[in-house]
């Protein structure tokens, strides 16, 4: 039943069919279902990860906020801790899961410290895959996949350290990485710009693809927006959950003897850009890239693992058709 | 380095222990509602833009909607589609002499403000025209299943592109009931019963201007009760979202919708309206006192299009998928057995299919070889025959030739002997003449003395 695609000529006056009402229907459905987002924070202890997370979501959503005192010590091994909260804004409900990685980069020997994190991320993909291939599966598969990994770079001002490169090189292949310069209020603007440039060079030299990735730009408009973002990454951020009075207004900031750093002031730091990117404009996109690209790549790898021939070569063509199926038609 | 995770109190989003991603141990199943603490926000964060982000993505992507119209020929299916979507779809009206029920699919691209809709209208051609209608529903069921199958195939592929997949699964089935005014035909009941677990059925009374208002009320009641008593599950407009619960539940009570379609415009007062003009009055399509067209449009398009799509995916498709996979021999595993036996069964099934495929190939090859041999044999036979024929003809020809040569010889001999005789006779004649002339001369001489 070959379909023919035609654009029919619309009648003149009785214009309105009501097709665009589907937008409202979708919005209603989304509001009812709510959203899930899972954000991982990675970086050495003391870089302000928890504070930044709390600042991003204007509430006590980080691990430190629910931690008991015994847990305040730096762990001897990397731990992976997930904490979920439900937050609501203007009728939109979101289940936010913050995945913290205490112990990362804190040991004397940090070799392969990226491994447990990679394993965790893959385990979430695995869990989703298992549910997806069930015969009797849930209406809505719970999504624990890590949508975004914020990587905290200490503000040395020089260039990326080997641990940064190692981590980002490995993890950028499986998850969206958003690197940020932590505690950026210790850098002057010139130092900041220099640092950023060096970082970008290092990323390019090591072929590290951070979010938003070049190859996933959908169209010219997308590319334009994303190029602007790519020119600013990594964002130099400052976090704070304390409010101070500045010029008659109560603002989030860090008060020092020489002035108050205003977190949401873009001339002070780039926190607002990070927040806008992660939450206000690209959150859906981050989730989409995770599910339609990173997850799919994981799935392809997993399903191919069972199909390798004894000599180790994969027996599957890229469209999923096994090799000898293709050949047999050339009788 | 070791990795550990802990359940936090009072937290409740469990994490996973992993030495090896394959040995994921589930601590708990995650529910969206339960398990996470609610916290208040101290300021505007901005994730209230999420529905907009989601909607924008869908707008960029475009939407698709697939409607199946089931009903006898002549019930105004095409006209109703034209009226609903306010366009003139191409196509000629169908004949009544189709040998079986066929499904004809047409795709149209419509746009309204920034919404691009790929609308697919599938019509049942020849439904109800046959003398024996026992199998009429089969091609419809097959068609619906084929769309599910195509999606399932895509979903099972290793490298797949689900997000850009052109979804052809039927989202809504408009079942056209003939306006007899009495009850449903048995064909209607049988067909709807076969379809109700596969597609969202919205029954409508076609050409309802043929029925009077009072008869219509009775007809609707009869239809509804027949559907209920036969256990036919028609689509219920959803009443769980309070924004639309009220209008949806009211409309549920008006089913089946009595519709009238028309693309012709008639002037009523100072407006042009779509209507059907009769000598005794004019039926206005968009007048709710005249028919339920507006209700249908409201429900099908303006209020529940998204829900129809969702039900198709989460209920009908899932059911198809579950049945199909079970049929193929898959089973879900118990929680404590190895998590990948589905993979292995999938593999085993695949190998089985491949084995069968190879066997079939081998058979085909054999058959091919056999055929070639036979053909060769036939050709050899033919060749032999031809040779024989040739030889026979040659011999015949030679015999003929010989005969002719003999005849010729005989004739030549005759001719020769004739010639000889002729020559001898001529000689004799000449001699006789000479003797006669010389004797005449002698006689003359004697006279003269």
Short mmCIF file of C-alpha atoms in Angstrom, two decimals, chain A residues 1-38 55-61 63 65-68 71 73 76-90 92-97 107 109-113 116-117 119-124 126-140 142-144 218-219 243 264 275-276 278-285 287-288 292-293 295-296 298-307 316-322 324-325 328-329 331, chain B residues 1-6 8-16 18-22 24 26 28-55 57-60 63 84-90 102-118 120 139 143 147 151 154-163 240-241 243-244 248 263 265 272-274 286 297-298 300-307 309-311 313-315 317-318 321-323 325-326 330-333 339-340 342-344 346-347 350 354 357-358 361 364-365 368:
data_model
loop_
_atom_site.label_atom_id
_atom_site.label_comp_id
_atom_site.label_asym_id
_atom_site.label_seq_id
_atom_site.Cartn_x
_atom_site.Cartn_y
_atom_site.Cartn_z
CA UNK A 1 0.00 0.00 0.00
CA UNK A 2 2.26 2.65 -1.40
CA UNK A 3 1.20 5.91 0.30
CA UNK A 4 1.07 9.06 -1.72
CA UNK A 5 2.01 12.22 0.05
CA UNK A 6 -0.09 15.10 -1.06
CA UNK A 7 -0.66 18.56 0.27
CA UNK A 8 -4.36 19.07 -0.25
CA UNK A 9 -5.73 22.48 -1.09
CA UNK A 10 -7.37 23.99 1.96
CA UNK A 11 -10.91 25.37 1.75
CA UNK A 12 -11.07 29.07 2.13
CA UNK A 13 -13.18 30.18 5.04
CA UNK A 14 -13.63 27.27 7.37
CA UNK A 15 -9.96 27.51 8.17
CA UNK A 16 -9.69 26.19 11.63
CA UNK A 17 -9.52 22.46 12.06
CA UNK A 18 -7.87 22.51 15.44
CA UNK A 19 -4.74 20.50 14.70
CA UNK A 20 -2.63 22.92 16.67
CA UNK A 21 -4.60 22.00 19.76
CA UNK A 22 -2.28 19.03 19.99
CA UNK A 23 0.36 21.30 21.48
CA UNK A 24 -1.89 22.04 24.40
CA UNK A 25 -2.72 18.35 24.71
CA UNK A 26 0.96 17.50 24.87
CA UNK A 27 1.60 20.18 27.43
CA UNK A 28 -1.24 18.86 29.56
CA UNK A 29 0.12 15.35 29.37
CA UNK A 30 3.61 16.52 30.28
CA UNK A 31 2.34 18.43 33.27
CA UNK A 32 0.41 15.44 34.46
CA UNK A 33 3.26 12.99 34.02
CA UNK A 34 5.97 15.21 35.38
CA UNK A 35 9.62 15.09 34.42
CA UNK A 36 12.63 13.15 35.61
CA UNK A 37 16.15 14.40 35.39
CA UNK A 38 19.35 12.84 36.68
CA UNK A 55 22.22 26.98 43.98
CA UNK A 56 21.13 25.57 40.65
CA UNK A 57 17.93 24.22 42.06
CA UNK A 58 17.41 26.81 44.72
CA UNK A 59 16.85 24.16 47.34
CA UNK A 60 18.67 21.68 49.45
CA UNK A 61 18.94 18.89 46.97
CA UNK A 63 24.03 15.08 49.33
CA UNK A 65 22.08 18.64 52.82
CA UNK A 66 20.83 15.23 53.83
CA UNK A 67 24.09 13.86 55.12
CA UNK A 68 24.75 12.75 58.64
CA UNK A 71 29.54 10.86 56.42
CA UNK A 73 34.76 12.46 56.16
CA UNK A 76 38.71 6.14 51.14
CA UNK A 77 37.20 4.95 47.92
CA UNK A 78 34.95 6.51 45.38
CA UNK A 79 31.34 6.25 46.35
CA UNK A 80 28.37 6.89 44.21
CA UNK A 81 25.40 8.33 45.98
CA UNK A 82 22.06 9.17 44.44
CA UNK A 83 19.59 11.46 46.09
CA UNK A 84 16.20 12.26 44.73
CA UNK A 85 13.86 15.05 45.45
CA UNK A 86 10.61 16.13 43.96
CA UNK A 87 10.43 19.81 43.18
CA UNK A 88 7.63 21.80 41.71
CA UNK A 89 7.40 25.07 39.92
CA UNK A 90 4.27 26.62 38.39
CA UNK A 92 5.45 21.47 36.68
CA UNK A 93 6.67 18.61 38.78
CA UNK A 94 10.18 17.31 38.49
CA UNK A 95 11.90 14.40 40.09
CA UNK A 96 15.46 15.54 40.37
CA UNK A 97 18.15 13.00 41.14
CA UNK A 107 43.22 9.59 46.79
CA UNK A 109 46.77 7.25 43.59
CA UNK A 110 43.84 8.17 41.41
CA UNK A 111 44.49 5.77 38.63
CA UNK A 112 41.36 4.61 36.89
CA UNK A 113 39.18 6.68 39.14
CA UNK A 116 33.51 3.15 38.92
CA UNK A 117 31.70 6.15 37.51
CA UNK A 119 30.37 1.43 35.51
CA UNK A 120 27.59 3.25 37.28
CA UNK A 121 26.53 5.05 34.14
CA UNK A 122 26.57 1.83 32.15
CA UNK A 123 24.62 0.10 34.88
CA UNK A 124 21.82 2.61 34.46
CA UNK A 126 21.74 -1.73 31.48
CA UNK A 127 18.83 -1.39 33.83
CA UNK A 128 16.84 0.57 31.27
CA UNK A 129 17.67 -1.97 28.58
CA UNK A 130 16.55 -4.85 30.75
CA UNK A 131 13.24 -3.22 31.37
CA UNK A 132 12.88 -2.34 27.73
CA UNK A 133 13.37 -5.87 26.52
CA UNK A 134 10.94 -7.35 28.98
CA UNK A 135 7.89 -8.95 27.48
CA UNK A 136 5.63 -7.48 30.09
CA UNK A 137 7.03 -4.05 30.58
CA UNK A 138 5.98 -0.97 32.43
CA UNK A 139 3.96 1.70 30.76
CA UNK A 140 6.61 4.20 31.62
CA UNK A 142 11.68 4.54 35.02
CA UNK A 143 14.63 6.51 33.77
CA UNK A 144 17.68 6.42 36.00
CA UNK A 218 20.27 19.29 14.20
CA UNK A 219 20.00 22.28 11.91
CA UNK A 243 21.64 35.78 50.42
CA UNK A 264 23.52 35.48 39.28
CA UNK A 275 21.68 27.41 34.81
CA UNK A 276 20.02 28.59 31.63
CA UNK A 278 21.10 23.06 31.90
CA UNK A 279 17.62 23.92 33.02
CA UNK A 280 15.85 26.59 31.08
CA UNK A 281 16.75 25.83 27.48
CA UNK A 282 18.58 22.58 26.95
CA UNK A 283 17.28 20.22 29.58
CA UNK A 284 15.04 18.37 27.18
CA UNK A 285 17.81 18.25 24.63
CA UNK A 287 17.72 14.05 27.92
CA UNK A 288 17.13 13.42 24.22
CA UNK A 292 18.62 8.55 21.49
CA UNK A 293 22.39 8.55 21.21
CA UNK A 295 21.77 4.84 25.30
CA UNK A 296 21.38 3.56 21.76
CA UNK A 298 25.24 1.22 24.63
CA UNK A 299 22.41 -0.96 23.39
CA UNK A 300 24.12 -1.64 20.08
CA UNK A 301 27.29 -2.63 21.90
CA UNK A 302 25.44 -4.91 24.29
CA UNK A 303 23.35 -6.63 21.67
CA UNK A 304 26.39 -7.09 19.44
CA UNK A 305 28.36 -8.70 22.22
CA UNK A 306 26.21 -11.77 21.93
CA UNK A 307 26.75 -11.97 18.24
CA UNK A 316 26.26 -7.94 12.50
CA UNK A 317 26.01 -5.34 9.78
CA UNK A 318 25.25 -1.83 10.88
CA UNK A 319 21.58 -2.18 10.04
CA UNK A 320 21.25 -5.14 12.33
CA UNK A 321 21.19 -7.79 9.65
CA UNK A 322 23.59 -10.66 10.27
CA UNK A 324 25.46 -14.34 6.29
CA UNK A 325 21.85 -13.34 5.78
CA UNK A 328 22.92 -15.70 0.98
CA UNK A 329 20.81 -13.58 -1.31
CA UNK A 331 23.01 -16.89 -4.98
CA UNK B 1 39.20 0.75 44.26
CA UNK B 2 35.84 -0.34 45.35
CA UNK B 3 32.53 1.09 44.72
CA UNK B 4 29.77 1.05 47.21
CA UNK B 5 26.48 2.71 47.57
CA UNK B 6 24.11 3.07 50.42
CA UNK B 8 20.15 6.99 52.59
CA UNK B 9 17.65 7.74 55.23
CA UNK B 10 15.21 9.36 54.66
CA UNK B 11 15.95 8.96 51.03
CA UNK B 12 14.58 6.82 49.09
CA UNK B 13 15.95 6.58 45.67
CA UNK B 14 17.89 3.36 45.77
CA UNK B 15 21.23 3.02 44.09
CA UNK B 16 22.95 0.08 42.59
CA UNK B 18 28.14 -2.75 40.80
CA UNK B 19 31.22 -4.77 40.57
CA UNK B 20 30.33 -5.58 37.05
CA UNK B 21 27.48 -3.92 35.27
CA UNK B 22 26.08 -7.29 34.40
CA UNK B 24 23.05 -5.38 38.71
CA UNK B 26 17.84 -4.41 42.12
CA UNK B 28 13.83 -1.73 44.75
CA UNK B 29 11.60 -0.83 41.88
CA UNK B 30 11.38 2.87 41.29
CA UNK B 31 8.13 4.67 41.25
CA UNK B 32 7.85 8.24 40.17
CA UNK B 33 5.45 9.30 42.85
CA UNK B 34 6.82 7.46 45.81
CA UNK B 35 10.23 7.48 47.19
CA UNK B 36 11.47 11.01 46.75
CA UNK B 37 11.10 13.76 49.24
CA UNK B 38 9.46 16.98 48.20
CA UNK B 39 11.47 20.10 48.89
CA UNK B 40 10.43 23.69 48.50
CA UNK B 41 12.23 26.08 46.18
CA UNK B 42 13.60 29.33 47.49
CA UNK B 43 13.45 31.10 44.17
CA UNK B 44 12.69 30.71 40.51
CA UNK B 45 14.74 27.89 39.03
CA UNK B 46 13.31 27.80 35.55
CA UNK B 47 12.41 24.18 34.89
CA UNK B 48 8.84 25.27 34.43
CA UNK B 49 9.93 25.72 30.85
CA UNK B 50 10.21 21.96 30.45
CA UNK B 51 6.77 21.48 28.90
CA UNK B 52 7.66 24.21 26.42
CA UNK B 53 10.99 22.57 25.65
CA UNK B 54 9.20 19.31 25.07
CA UNK B 55 6.54 20.89 22.89
CA UNK B 57 10.98 19.62 20.16
CA UNK B 58 7.79 17.98 18.93
CA UNK B 59 6.92 20.96 16.79
CA UNK B 60 10.30 20.77 15.09
CA UNK B 63 3.39 15.09 14.28
CA UNK B 84 -13.12 17.03 9.30
CA UNK B 85 -9.82 18.21 7.94
CA UNK B 86 -11.27 20.95 5.88
CA UNK B 87 -9.65 19.94 2.63
CA UNK B 88 -10.41 18.14 -0.55
CA UNK B 89 -8.51 14.91 -0.52
CA UNK B 90 -7.81 13.43 -3.93
CA UNK B 102 -8.62 -3.91 0.53
CA UNK B 103 -7.04 -1.14 2.48
CA UNK B 104 -6.02 1.97 0.68
CA UNK B 105 -3.76 4.38 2.47
CA UNK B 106 -3.18 8.04 1.67
CA UNK B 107 -0.83 10.41 3.44
CA UNK B 108 -1.35 14.14 3.58
CA UNK B 109 0.73 16.96 4.99
CA UNK B 110 -1.33 19.57 6.75
CA UNK B 111 -0.20 22.66 8.54
CA UNK B 112 -1.94 24.94 10.98
CA UNK B 113 0.04 27.81 12.55
CA UNK B 114 3.35 26.16 13.44
CA UNK B 115 2.04 22.62 13.67
CA UNK B 116 2.89 20.27 10.85
CA UNK B 117 0.77 17.15 10.76
CA UNK B 118 1.39 14.12 8.64
CA UNK B 120 -2.57 9.19 7.13
CA UNK B 139 -7.66 -7.89 5.91
CA UNK B 143 -3.27 -4.36 8.13
CA UNK B 147 1.83 -1.66 11.23
CA UNK B 151 7.26 -0.87 14.56
CA UNK B 154 12.30 -1.40 14.15
CA UNK B 155 12.30 -1.62 17.92
CA UNK B 156 14.09 -4.96 17.87
CA UNK B 157 16.74 -3.86 15.43
CA UNK B 158 20.22 -3.52 16.77
CA UNK B 159 20.90 -0.20 15.17
CA UNK B 160 17.57 1.58 15.21
CA UNK B 161 16.21 5.05 14.67
CA UNK B 162 13.05 5.10 16.72
CA UNK B 163 12.93 8.86 17.15
CA UNK B 240 -8.48 11.37 34.60
CA UNK B 241 -7.20 14.85 33.85
CA UNK B 243 -8.97 19.95 32.74
CA UNK B 244 -10.86 17.81 30.31
CA UNK B 248 -14.84 14.03 27.94
CA UNK B 263 -17.87 19.88 1.51
CA UNK B 265 -21.24 25.41 1.08
CA UNK B 272 -21.61 30.45 4.03
CA UNK B 273 -21.84 27.19 5.94
CA UNK B 274 -21.15 23.62 5.04
CA UNK B 286 -21.51 22.44 12.11
CA UNK B 297 -14.12 17.01 15.62
CA UNK B 298 -13.71 18.29 19.14
CA UNK B 300 -10.99 13.38 17.83
CA UNK B 301 -8.76 16.33 17.07
CA UNK B 302 -8.95 19.18 19.48
CA UNK B 303 -9.04 17.36 22.79
CA UNK B 304 -7.85 13.79 22.56
CA UNK B 305 -5.53 13.38 19.60
CA UNK B 306 -2.54 12.98 21.87
CA UNK B 307 -4.32 10.53 24.13
CA UNK B 309 -1.69 8.27 20.09
CA UNK B 310 -0.59 7.40 23.58
CA UNK B 311 -3.18 4.64 24.06
CA UNK B 313 1.44 3.00 21.87
CA UNK B 314 1.10 2.04 25.51
CA UNK B 315 -1.86 -0.27 25.32
CA UNK B 317 1.01 -1.88 20.70
CA UNK B 318 2.25 -3.31 24.00
CA UNK B 321 4.26 -6.93 21.24
CA UNK B 322 3.66 -9.08 24.27
CA UNK B 323 1.63 -11.62 22.31
CA UNK B 325 7.12 -12.20 21.62
CA UNK B 326 5.39 -14.89 23.67
CA UNK B 330 10.28 -15.70 24.73
CA UNK B 331 9.60 -15.58 28.41
CA UNK B 332 10.44 -13.02 31.00
CA UNK B 333 12.92 -14.27 33.51
CA UNK B 339 19.27 -11.54 33.63
CA UNK B 340 20.30 -12.31 30.13
CA UNK B 342 16.13 -13.23 27.10
CA UNK B 343 19.19 -12.32 25.12
CA UNK B 344 20.08 -15.93 24.76
CA UNK B 346 16.59 -14.14 21.27
CA UNK B 347 19.85 -15.47 19.98
CA UNK B 350 17.53 -16.05 15.66
CA UNK B 354 18.62 -18.70 10.32
CA UNK B 357 16.37 -20.01 6.28
CA UNK B 358 19.44 -21.98 5.32
CA UNK B 361 17.80 -22.02 0.70
CA UNK B 364 15.49 -24.05 -3.25
CA UNK B 365 18.93 -24.72 -4.56
CA UNK B 368 16.71 -25.29 -8.97
#
